[in-house]
Amino acid sequence: MEKMSEDYRKFSWDDVSTIVYAVIFALYVTYRRMDNPPQWLLGVIAVMILLKSMSEIVYYFKQTKRGKRRIWSLIFSALVFLCGIMFLLNAFGLLGE
């Protein structure tokens, strides 16, 4: 029987990122399916998106210091951040449906 390597047992940043995006997506689907959704749920989704995009930007700059350049990661993070701002404005009622 083979032993599992240490690298296989560790979670990588990509695994955590995928799980967090899945939680955000599940919350958003739940929000969209409600008949009378509460605005605080949209605010929670917006804050989670903003925190996730900021952590992706910090991760990008740490990777850049190591010599790895992933410009698409930065562009994706910026788009997700703008999406979070849109959700936050919608939660405060500043945008129309």
GROMACS .gro file of C-alpha atoms in nm:
model
   97
    1MET     CA    1   0.000   0.000   0.000
    2GLU     CA    2   0.137   0.340  -0.095
    3LYS     CA    3   0.183   0.614   0.158
    4MET     CA    4   0.029   0.950   0.088
    5SER     CA    5   0.285   1.219   0.028
    6GLU     CA    6   0.292   1.531   0.243
    7ASP     CA    7   0.217   1.750  -0.058
    8TYR     CA    8  -0.100   1.553  -0.125
    9ARG     CA    9  -0.229   1.607   0.230
   10LYS     CA   10  -0.188   1.984   0.228
   11PHE     CA   11  -0.455   2.219   0.107
   12SER     CA   12  -0.330   2.468  -0.144
   13TRP     CA   13  -0.446   2.826  -0.188
   14ASP     CA   14  -0.642   2.720  -0.496
   15ASP     CA   15  -0.840   2.464  -0.295
   16VAL     CA   16  -0.936   2.720  -0.032
   17SER     CA   17  -1.020   2.974  -0.301
   18THR     CA   18  -1.249   2.728  -0.477
   19ILE     CA   19  -1.430   2.640  -0.154
   20VAL     CA   20  -1.487   3.006  -0.065
   21TYR     CA   21  -1.618   3.084  -0.414
   22ALA     CA   22  -1.853   2.784  -0.386
   23VAL     CA   23  -1.989   2.917  -0.053
   24ILE     CA   24  -2.040   3.263  -0.204
   25PHE     CA   25  -2.217   3.113  -0.506
   26ALA     CA   26  -2.440   2.896  -0.286
   27LEU     CA   27  -2.539   3.200  -0.077
   28TYR     CA   28  -2.616   3.397  -0.393
   29VAL     CA   29  -2.830   3.118  -0.538
   30THR     CA   30  -3.015   3.097  -0.206
   31TYR     CA   31  -3.069   3.475  -0.214
   32ARG     CA   32  -3.204   3.468  -0.570
   33ARG     CA   33  -3.450   3.185  -0.496
   34MET     CA   34  -3.613   3.354  -0.197
   35ASP     CA   35  -3.948   3.524  -0.249
   36ASN     CA   36  -3.874   3.812  -0.014
   37PRO     CA   37  -3.497   3.806   0.043
   38PRO     CA   38  -3.348   4.005   0.331
   39GLN     CA   39  -3.105   4.281   0.238
   40TRP     CA   40  -2.860   4.175   0.508
   41LEU     CA   41  -2.797   3.850   0.318
   42LEU     CA   42  -2.695   4.048   0.011
   43GLY     CA   43  -2.471   4.258   0.236
   44VAL     CA   44  -2.305   3.944   0.374
   45ILE     CA   45  -2.248   3.816   0.021
   46ALA     CA   46  -2.100   4.153  -0.080
   47VAL     CA   47  -1.862   4.162   0.217
   48MET     CA   48  -1.750   3.804   0.148
   49ILE     CA   49  -1.683   3.891  -0.217
   50LEU     CA   50  -1.488   4.203  -0.121
   51LEU     CA   51  -1.276   4.018   0.134
   52LYS     CA   52  -1.210   3.736  -0.110
   53SER     CA   53  -1.104   3.971  -0.388
   54MET     CA   54  -0.874   4.164  -0.154
   55SER     CA   55  -0.712   3.841  -0.039
   56GLU     CA   56  -0.662   3.740  -0.403
   57ILE     CA   57  -0.491   4.074  -0.472
   58VAL     CA   58  -0.261   4.027  -0.170
   59TYR     CA   59  -0.184   3.674  -0.291
   60TYR     CA   60  -0.102   3.813  -0.636
   61PHE     CA   61   0.147   4.064  -0.495
   62LYS     CA   62   0.312   3.794  -0.282
   63GLN     CA   63   0.350   3.579  -0.592
   64THR     CA   64   0.493   3.877  -0.781
   65LYS     CA   65   0.761   3.919  -0.514
   66ARG     CA   66   0.860   3.556  -0.572
   67GLY     CA   67   0.908   3.627  -0.941
   68LYS     CA   68   0.582   3.478  -1.067
   69ARG     CA   69   0.369   3.713  -1.271
   70ARG     CA   70   0.008   3.623  -1.321
   71ILE     CA   71  -0.157   3.930  -1.467
   72TRP     CA   72  -0.484   3.746  -1.534
   73SER     CA   73  -0.512   3.679  -1.163
   74LEU     CA   74  -0.491   4.051  -1.091
   75ILE     CA   75  -0.747   4.134  -1.360
   76PHE     CA   76  -0.985   3.867  -1.227
   77SER     CA   77  -0.942   3.997  -0.871
   78ALA     CA   78  -1.018   4.352  -0.982
   79LEU     CA   79  -1.334   4.237  -1.161
   80VAL     CA   80  -1.447   4.040  -0.856
   81PHE     CA   81  -1.381   4.348  -0.640
   82LEU     CA   82  -1.599   4.562  -0.868
   83CYS     CA   83  -1.868   4.293  -0.851
   84GLY     CA   84  -1.850   4.309  -0.471
   85ILE     CA   85  -1.891   4.688  -0.481
   86MET     CA   86  -2.198   4.643  -0.702
   87PHE     CA   87  -2.347   4.393  -0.455
   88LEU     CA   88  -2.276   4.629  -0.165
   89LEU     CA   89  -2.446   4.921  -0.340
   90ASN     CA   90  -2.741   4.696  -0.419
   91ALA     CA   91  -2.760   4.588  -0.054
   92PHE     CA   92  -2.783   4.950   0.056
   93GLY     CA   93  -3.056   5.011  -0.200
   94LEU     CA   94  -2.854   5.253  -0.408
   95LEU     CA   95  -2.897   5.052  -0.728
   96GLY     CA   96  -3.223   4.953  -0.891
   97GLU     CA   97  -3.315   4.590  -0.952
   0.00000   0.00000   0.00000
